[in-house]
mmCIF file of C-alpha atoms and ligand atoms in Angstrom:
data_model
loop_
_atom_site.group_PDB
_atom_site.id
_atom_site.type_symbol
_atom_site.label_atom_id
_atom_site.label_comp_id
_atom_site.label_asym_id
_atom_site.label_seq_id
_atom_site.Cartn_x
_atom_site.Cartn_y
_atom_site.Cartn_z
ATOM 1 C CA MET A 1 3.112 12.950 17.397
ATOM 2 C CA LYS A 2 4.140 9.664 15.849
ATOM 3 C CA ALA A 3 3.064 8.027 12.572
ATOM 4 C CA LEU A 4 3.095 4.307 11.801
ATOM 5 C CA ILE A 5 3.302 3.707 8.046
ATOM 6 C CA CYS A 6 2.503 0.248 6.667
ATOM 7 C CA VAL A 7 4.398 -0.748 3.531
ATOM 8 C CA LYS A 8 4.041 -3.931 1.506
ATOM 9 C CA ARG A 9 6.590 -5.487 -0.860
ATOM 10 C CA VAL A 10 4.857 -6.221 -4.155
ATOM 11 C CA ILE A 11 5.821 -6.952 -7.766
ATOM 12 C CA ASP A 12 6.891 -3.651 -9.355
ATOM 13 C CA TYR A 13 3.987 -2.042 -11.215
ATOM 14 C CA ASN A 14 6.019 -1.920 -14.463
ATOM 15 C CA VAL A 15 6.582 -5.682 -14.557
ATOM 16 C CA LYS A 16 4.429 -7.836 -16.821
ATOM 17 C CA ILE A 17 3.012 -10.431 -14.448
ATOM 18 C CA ARG A 18 3.532 -14.110 -15.328
ATOM 19 C CA VAL A 19 1.177 -16.725 -13.928
ATOM 20 C CA LYS A 20 2.834 -19.955 -12.697
ATOM 21 C CA THR A 21 2.228 -22.915 -15.007
ATOM 22 C CA ASP A 22 0.331 -24.804 -12.272
ATOM 23 C CA LYS A 23 -1.947 -21.710 -11.886
ATOM 24 C CA SER A 24 -1.278 -21.625 -8.134
ATOM 25 C CA GLY A 25 -0.022 -18.046 -8.159
ATOM 26 C CA VAL A 26 2.213 -15.569 -9.967
ATOM 27 C CA GLU A 27 5.966 -15.851 -10.526
ATOM 28 C CA THR A 28 7.998 -13.804 -8.059
ATOM 29 C CA GLU A 29 11.416 -15.451 -8.645
ATOM 30 C CA ASN A 30 13.809 -13.078 -10.440
ATOM 31 C CA VAL A 31 11.070 -10.474 -10.681
ATOM 32 C CA LYS A 32 11.620 -6.828 -9.722
ATOM 33 C CA MET A 33 9.864 -6.090 -6.433
ATOM 34 C CA SER A 34 9.090 -2.619 -5.051
ATOM 35 C CA MET A 35 7.118 -0.828 -2.398
ATOM 36 C CA ASN A 36 3.382 -0.848 -3.111
ATOM 37 C CA PRO A 37 2.811 2.532 -4.884
ATOM 38 C CA PHE A 38 0.015 3.650 -2.520
ATOM 39 C CA ASP A 39 2.367 2.955 0.418
ATOM 40 C CA GLU A 40 5.025 5.205 -1.152
ATOM 41 C CA ILE A 41 2.362 7.924 -1.102
ATOM 42 C CA ALA A 42 1.772 7.149 2.598
ATOM 43 C CA VAL A 43 5.503 7.475 3.382
ATOM 44 C CA GLU A 44 5.748 10.716 1.366
ATOM 45 C CA GLU A 45 2.808 12.244 3.242
ATOM 46 C CA ALA A 46 4.352 11.359 6.595
ATOM 47 C CA VAL A 47 7.706 12.850 5.542
ATOM 48 C CA ARG A 48 5.947 16.074 4.485
ATOM 49 C CA MET A 49 4.155 16.169 7.877
ATOM 50 C CA LYS A 50 7.496 15.773 9.634
ATOM 51 C CA GLU A 51 9.068 18.517 7.495
ATOM 52 C CA LYS A 52 6.206 20.823 8.529
ATOM 53 C CA GLY A 53 6.845 19.932 12.199
ATOM 54 C CA GLU A 54 3.439 18.256 12.580
ATOM 55 C CA ILE A 55 4.886 14.895 13.618
ATOM 56 C CA GLN A 56 8.192 13.973 15.208
ATOM 57 C CA GLU A 57 8.685 10.292 14.367
ATOM 58 C CA ILE A 58 7.939 8.053 11.381
ATOM 59 C CA VAL A 59 7.983 4.287 11.950
ATOM 60 C CA ILE A 60 7.899 2.108 8.827
ATOM 61 C CA LEU A 61 6.281 -1.313 9.298
ATOM 62 C CA SER A 62 6.304 -4.225 6.887
ATOM 63 C CA ILE A 63 5.066 -7.762 7.321
ATOM 64 C CA GLY A 64 6.785 -10.277 5.096
ATOM 65 C CA THR A 65 9.930 -12.313 4.529
ATOM 66 C CA ASP A 66 13.470 -11.076 5.165
ATOM 67 C CA LYS A 67 13.382 -9.428 1.739
ATOM 68 C CA SER A 68 10.808 -6.921 2.997
ATOM 69 C CA GLN A 69 13.722 -5.226 4.781
ATOM 70 C CA GLU A 70 14.597 -3.716 1.357
ATOM 71 C CA THR A 71 11.121 -2.192 1.225
ATOM 72 C CA ILE A 72 11.519 -0.782 4.724
ATOM 73 C CA ARG A 73 14.950 0.633 3.731
ATOM 74 C CA SER A 74 13.316 2.432 0.775
ATOM 75 C CA GLY A 75 10.904 4.059 3.233
ATOM 76 C CA LEU A 76 13.801 4.997 5.521
ATOM 77 C CA ALA A 77 15.655 6.503 2.534
ATOM 78 C CA MET A 78 12.600 8.656 1.775
ATOM 79 C CA GLY A 79 12.683 10.021 5.356
ATOM 80 C CA GLY A 80 11.371 7.372 7.760
ATOM 81 C CA ASP A 81 13.148 7.255 11.149
ATOM 82 C CA ARG A 82 13.155 3.542 11.989
ATOM 83 C CA GLY A 83 11.642 0.313 10.793
ATOM 84 C CA ILE A 84 9.881 -2.776 12.095
ATOM 85 C CA LEU A 85 9.785 -6.032 10.166
ATOM 86 C CA VAL A 86 7.344 -8.690 11.293
ATOM 87 C CA LYS A 87 8.919 -11.748 9.764
ATOM 88 C CA THR A 88 6.836 -14.503 8.230
ATOM 89 C CA ASP A 89 7.509 -17.340 5.757
ATOM 90 C CA ASN A 90 4.070 -16.923 4.180
ATOM 91 C CA GLU A 91 3.985 -14.053 1.678
ATOM 92 C CA GLN A 92 0.249 -14.475 1.094
ATOM 93 C CA LEU A 93 -1.183 -13.329 4.405
ATOM 94 C CA GLU A 94 -4.820 -12.301 4.308
ATOM 95 C CA PRO A 95 -5.840 -8.727 5.283
ATOM 96 C CA LEU A 96 -7.421 -9.892 8.575
ATOM 97 C CA THR A 97 -4.107 -11.417 9.666
ATOM 98 C CA VAL A 98 -2.163 -8.341 8.514
ATOM 99 C CA GLY A 99 -4.686 -6.176 10.402
ATOM 100 C CA LYS A 100 -4.182 -8.173 13.623
ATOM 101 C CA ILE A 101 -0.402 -7.845 13.301
ATOM 102 C CA ILE A 102 -0.660 -4.088 12.729
ATOM 103 C CA LYS A 103 -2.866 -3.885 15.851
ATOM 104 C CA ALA A 104 -0.223 -5.737 17.895
ATOM 105 C CA ILE A 105 2.449 -3.257 16.741
ATOM 106 C CA TYR A 106 0.089 -0.317 17.345
ATOM 107 C CA ASP A 107 -0.555 -1.466 20.929
ATOM 108 C CA ASN A 108 3.194 -1.422 21.509
ATOM 109 C CA GLU A 109 4.082 1.772 19.635
ATOM 110 C CA LYS A 110 0.960 3.874 20.396
ATOM 111 C CA PRO A 111 1.218 6.061 17.250
ATOM 112 C CA ASP A 112 -1.161 8.991 16.672
ATOM 113 C CA LEU A 113 -1.575 8.179 12.988
ATOM 114 C CA VAL A 114 -1.605 4.871 11.135
ATOM 115 C CA ILE A 115 -1.272 5.456 7.397
ATOM 116 C CA LEU A 116 -1.713 2.690 4.837
ATOM 117 C CA GLY A 117 -2.211 2.513 1.104
ATOM 118 C CA LYS A 118 -5.811 2.236 -0.029
ATOM 119 C CA GLN A 119 -4.929 -1.090 -1.622
ATOM 120 C CA ALA A 120 -2.052 -3.398 -2.368
ATOM 121 C CA ILE A 121 -1.612 -3.730 -6.131
ATOM 122 C CA ASP A 122 -0.922 -7.466 -5.903
ATOM 123 C CA ASP A 123 -4.040 -8.716 -4.115
ATOM 124 C CA ASP A 124 -6.257 -5.650 -4.796
ATOM 125 C CA CYS A 125 -8.039 -6.363 -1.509
ATOM 126 C CA ASN A 126 -8.638 -2.804 -0.272
ATOM 127 C CA GLN A 127 -9.441 -4.204 3.171
ATOM 128 C CA THR A 128 -6.507 -3.783 5.532
ATOM 129 C CA GLY A 129 -6.993 -0.107 6.517
ATOM 130 C CA GLN A 130 -10.646 -0.673 7.266
ATOM 131 C CA ILE A 131 -9.880 -3.808 9.302
ATOM 132 C CA VAL A 132 -7.168 -2.014 11.290
ATOM 133 C CA ALA A 133 -9.520 0.885 12.148
ATOM 134 C CA THR A 134 -12.162 -1.614 13.266
ATOM 135 C CA LEU A 135 -9.773 -3.662 15.407
ATOM 136 C CA LEU A 136 -8.377 -0.481 16.987
ATOM 137 C CA ASP A 137 -11.839 1.066 17.347
ATOM 138 C CA VAL A 138 -10.557 4.431 16.077
ATOM 139 C CA PRO A 139 -11.853 6.762 13.308
ATOM 140 C CA GLN A 140 -10.789 6.083 9.733
ATOM 141 C CA ALA A 141 -10.572 8.129 6.545
ATOM 142 C CA THR A 142 -10.158 6.005 3.437
ATOM 143 C CA PHE A 143 -9.000 7.194 -0.025
ATOM 144 C CA ALA A 144 -7.495 10.451 1.268
ATOM 145 C CA SER A 145 -6.605 13.003 -1.402
ATOM 146 C CA GLU A 146 -5.681 15.844 0.999
ATOM 147 C CA LEU A 147 -4.757 16.009 4.682
ATOM 148 C CA LYS A 148 -4.754 19.106 6.870
ATOM 149 C CA LYS A 149 -3.823 19.140 10.543
ATOM 150 C CA ASN A 150 -5.909 21.317 12.875
ATOM 151 C CA ASN A 151 -4.559 23.079 15.987
ATOM 152 C CA ASP A 152 -6.276 20.552 18.275
ATOM 153 C CA ASN A 153 -4.305 17.675 16.606
ATOM 154 C CA SER A 154 -7.359 16.511 14.686
ATOM 155 C CA TYR A 155 -7.132 16.101 10.891
ATOM 156 C CA ASN A 156 -9.346 17.307 8.077
ATOM 157 C CA VAL A 157 -9.232 14.688 5.351
ATOM 158 C CA THR A 158 -10.541 15.282 1.847
ATOM 159 C CA ARG A 159 -11.800 12.218 -0.010
ATOM 160 C CA GLU A 160 -12.728 11.878 -3.647
ATOM 161 C CA VAL A 161 -16.282 10.574 -3.678
ATOM 162 C CA ASP A 162 -18.747 10.135 -6.541
ATOM 163 C CA GLY A 163 -20.375 13.527 -6.076
ATOM 164 C CA GLY A 164 -17.124 15.525 -5.695
ATOM 165 C CA LEU A 165 -14.835 16.137 -2.748
ATOM 166 C CA GLU A 166 -15.915 15.188 0.762
ATOM 167 C CA THR A 167 -14.020 16.659 3.739
ATOM 168 C CA ILE A 168 -14.274 14.931 7.096
ATOM 169 C CA LYS A 169 -12.726 15.735 10.485
ATOM 170 C CA LEU A 170 -11.106 12.998 12.580
ATOM 171 C CA ASN A 171 -9.590 13.059 16.029
ATOM 172 C CA THR A 172 -6.305 11.240 16.546
ATOM 173 C CA PRO A 173 -5.461 8.419 16.935
ATOM 174 C CA CYS A 174 -6.883 7.506 13.571
ATOM 175 C CA VAL A 175 -6.309 5.401 10.468
ATOM 176 C CA ILE A 176 -5.881 6.992 7.043
ATOM 177 C CA THR A 177 -5.573 5.250 3.682
ATOM 178 C CA THR A 178 -4.003 7.071 0.754
ATOM 179 C CA ASP A 179 -5.405 7.663 -2.715
ATOM 180 C CA LEU A 180 -3.345 8.331 -5.838
ATOM 181 C CA ARG A 181 -3.742 12.108 -5.879
ATOM 182 C CA LEU A 182 -2.622 12.761 -2.284
ATOM 183 C CA ASN A 183 0.931 13.583 -3.394
ATOM 184 C CA GLU A 184 3.765 12.641 -5.736
ATOM 185 C CA PRO A 185 6.367 10.599 -3.834
ATOM 186 C CA ARG A 186 9.973 11.835 -3.968
ATOM 187 C CA TYR A 187 12.921 9.811 -5.230
ATOM 188 C CA ALA A 188 15.355 9.072 -2.422
ATOM 189 C CA SER A 189 18.677 10.889 -2.928
ATOM 190 C CA LEU A 190 21.933 8.905 -2.858
ATOM 191 C CA PRO A 191 23.070 10.437 0.486
ATOM 192 C CA ASN A 192 19.690 9.554 2.011
ATOM 193 C CA ILE A 193 19.936 5.981 0.676
ATOM 194 C CA MET A 194 23.364 5.734 2.370
ATOM 195 C CA LYS A 195 22.028 7.255 5.608
ATOM 196 C CA ALA A 196 19.099 4.804 5.591
ATOM 197 C CA LYS A 197 21.562 1.900 5.861
ATOM 198 C CA GLN A 198 22.413 3.089 9.395
ATOM 199 C CA LYS A 199 18.791 3.410 10.538
ATOM 200 C CA LYS A 200 17.445 0.756 12.875
ATOM 201 C CA ILE A 201 15.079 -2.027 11.803
ATOM 202 C CA ASP A 202 13.658 -4.170 14.616
ATOM 203 C CA ILE A 203 12.850 -7.686 13.485
ATOM 204 C CA LEU A 204 10.060 -9.585 15.217
ATOM 205 C CA GLU A 205 9.184 -13.210 14.524
ATOM 206 C CA ILE A 206 5.484 -13.472 13.773
ATOM 207 C CA ARG A 207 5.228 -16.374 16.245
ATOM 208 C CA SER A 208 6.203 -14.025 19.087
ATOM 209 C CA LEU A 209 2.959 -12.080 18.542
ATOM 210 C CA ASN A 210 0.721 -15.106 19.225
ATOM 211 C CA ILE A 211 -1.618 -14.334 16.345
ATOM 212 C CA ASP A 212 -3.624 -16.908 14.418
ATOM 213 C CA ILE A 213 -2.152 -16.560 10.910
ATOM 214 C CA LYS A 214 -4.168 -19.330 9.292
ATOM 215 C CA ASN A 215 -5.602 -18.299 5.896
ATOM 216 C CA ARG A 216 -9.382 -18.449 5.636
ATOM 217 C CA LEU A 217 -9.545 -18.475 1.847
ATOM 218 C CA GLU A 218 -8.192 -20.947 -0.675
ATOM 219 C CA ILE A 219 -7.077 -19.673 -4.076
ATOM 220 C CA LEU A 220 -8.464 -22.217 -6.520
ATOM 221 C CA GLU A 221 -6.570 -20.977 -9.567
ATOM 222 C CA ILE A 222 -5.144 -17.880 -11.225
ATOM 223 C CA ASN A 223 -5.477 -17.438 -14.967
ATOM 224 C CA GLU A 224 -3.879 -14.939 -17.345
ATOM 225 C CA PRO A 225 -6.362 -12.350 -18.659
ATOM 226 C CA PRO A 226 -7.589 -13.155 -22.196
ATOM 227 C CA GLU A 227 -5.245 -11.805 -24.869
ATOM 228 C CA ARG A 228 -6.348 -8.491 -26.387
ATOM 229 C CA LYS A 229 -7.274 -8.614 -30.073
ATOM 230 C CA PRO A 230 -5.017 -6.441 -32.237
ATOM 231 C CA GLY A 231 -6.487 -3.032 -33.178
ATOM 232 C CA ILE A 232 -7.304 -1.961 -36.738
ATOM 233 C CA LYS A 233 -6.725 1.242 -38.681
ATOM 234 C CA VAL A 234 -9.594 2.974 -40.489
ATOM 235 C CA GLU A 235 -9.292 5.311 -43.491
ATOM 236 C CA ASP A 236 -11.530 8.133 -42.322
ATOM 237 C CA VAL A 237 -14.142 9.220 -39.780
ATOM 238 C CA ASP A 238 -17.029 7.849 -41.882
ATOM 239 C CA SER A 239 -15.616 4.336 -41.867
ATOM 240 C CA LEU A 240 -14.923 4.661 -38.113
ATOM 241 C CA VAL A 241 -18.569 5.604 -37.489
ATOM 242 C CA GLU A 242 -19.703 2.792 -39.771
ATOM 243 C CA LYS A 243 -17.551 0.264 -37.872
ATOM 244 C CA LEU A 244 -18.709 1.570 -34.485
ATOM 245 C CA LYS A 245 -22.336 1.159 -35.575
ATOM 246 C CA ASN A 246 -22.064 -2.253 -37.154
ATOM 247 C CA GLU A 247 -18.980 -3.967 -35.814
ATOM 248 C CA ALA A 248 -18.533 -2.494 -32.334
ATOM 249 C CA ASN A 249 -17.039 -5.815 -31.189
ATOM 250 C CA VAL A 250 -14.043 -5.456 -33.564
ATOM 251 C CA LEU A 251 -12.670 -2.484 -31.601
HETATM 252 P P1 AMP B 301 -4.896 -4.542 0.919
HETATM 253 O O1 AMP B 301 -6.019 -4.463 1.908
HETATM 254 O O2 AMP B 301 -4.233 -5.916 0.880
HETATM 255 O O3 AMP B 301 -5.289 -4.061 -0.467
HETATM 256 O O4 AMP B 301 -3.715 -3.579 1.454
HETATM 257 C C1 AMP B 301 -3.965 -2.225 1.809
HETATM 258 C C2 AMP B 301 -2.774 -1.651 2.528
HETATM 259 O O5 AMP B 301 -2.480 -2.401 3.704
HETATM 260 C C3 AMP B 301 -1.457 -1.648 1.747
HETATM 261 O O6 AMP B 301 -1.393 -0.544 0.845
HETATM 262 C C4 AMP B 301 -0.440 -1.523 2.887
HETATM 263 O O7 AMP B 301 -0.359 -0.181 3.352
HETATM 264 C C5 AMP B 301 -1.081 -2.373 3.990
HETATM 265 N N1 AMP B 301 -0.544 -3.749 3.940
HETATM 266 C C6 AMP B 301 -1.107 -4.824 3.332
HETATM 267 N N2 AMP B 301 -0.296 -5.916 3.464
HETATM 268 C C7 AMP B 301 0.805 -5.499 4.158
HETATM 269 C C8 AMP B 301 2.016 -6.122 4.599
HETATM 270 N N3 AMP B 301 2.259 -7.397 4.355
HETATM 271 N N4 AMP B 301 2.915 -5.363 5.272
HETATM 272 C C9 AMP B 301 2.669 -4.058 5.534
HETATM 273 N N5 AMP B 301 1.558 -3.411 5.142
HETATM 274 C C10 AMP B 301 0.635 -4.113 4.457
#
């Protein structure tokens, strides 16, 4: 069995985002970039599956500029076997375009599992996994918090839903998107980081895939969130209750 893991290069979640002065986007120059955290969870899950002998190969796919090779290397250092970079100049591809590219790679690679993050923390779209499953016409399990392989190569996927935990069964090939509680990703060890430098990354020009990459949305402007008012200290519980009753907007 083979897994295709989709990883996006995003601004590191610890960085305080700065909006460009012309409001056209956010600053990415000289900003620490990392693998989207939900995608790290996807890589970790695939590595655990490989360690258990459930899958034999992990292919790490990223769509982005040359710099996305670093993101692929991080996935290879965690335990991925080889990488594919679909190279584009536009870092702001919409989920439909990303979905079509993933489909093109899927058609070539024929993986049994496609695992993505439930959402990219930069655009917060939460669309790509669903689009990929639709384009591929295969079953999907979104927001997975537990995966269990059955003897017939199907998967039981537990999802956190409003009423509790829902478990569904999917036949492979299928698409799975990861939720936060699926696992805790490992840190790559130094020897594995060194080994990852020797692993192969195939680079494909996006033009070679013949996909319409035109954006369908126009970002009108991006604004900083309003600044939070400073908090206040109260003397005792009575004054806290009094403030909550009468001045709830001060807190
Ligand atoms: P989104 O729908 O944009 O919130 O992204 C959901 C997931 O799709 C991410 O967690 C990634 O697994 C995958 N994805 C989105 N954009 C890319 C990209 N440029 N390269 C690789 N995977 C991506």
